[in-house]
Steps between C-alpha positions, in 0.01 A plus 500: 500500500182361657202729531178417681204737506229420748163669470146468614529581871237717659304582817214246533256419770517165688333238281596678186701379205810616301694380204869550494725485193866489452668571161847356466783576269875422494449140585380185321169510680383165364803331652451633858286381792327815617375615835295772667633627831386773736638701780304677758637795698734370773475140382725275304428422142283195447403306194134480398470293194734311259455374147748261360595438135290189511201704595477369857396764749569538867352727757595597850190566713311647202381193319140542391515881514799566272561366159837537319524466125760578232491589128834396361417644156455849653748466783236587759438352844160544662363475848124492548404580863153471640347510856776734594575552875672771686796268553553496123608856516848523367724599208486217245783406277551243227834323473667200355493218757873504522495871609195507711663655801632791291234606266620739243184689419341811660201302622136591515324598821203304611305656785195327652312723727140626556 
């Protein structure tokens, strides 16, 4: 059974930074393309950043502010976020790329507000 535990979310002021982590178990982490997605209240889930097995990374509207990374030895996925904006407010989830529309973890709340 796959378990994904996201952490690191918090209330932060605009322009601030946060580092999210996702600990994975129950899957061969090193053999999965991974992704961070987010869902704001009343909105559809959207992907934020992907990291492939090759190490290639992709961003949707957050390039330059967000950085995704992975530690295959520890089965941890990271998302470094800086220059946060109010529109970044959402519940953030990690997922395998194949299941990005149905993330399995509880998520971690990021709220950007003054």
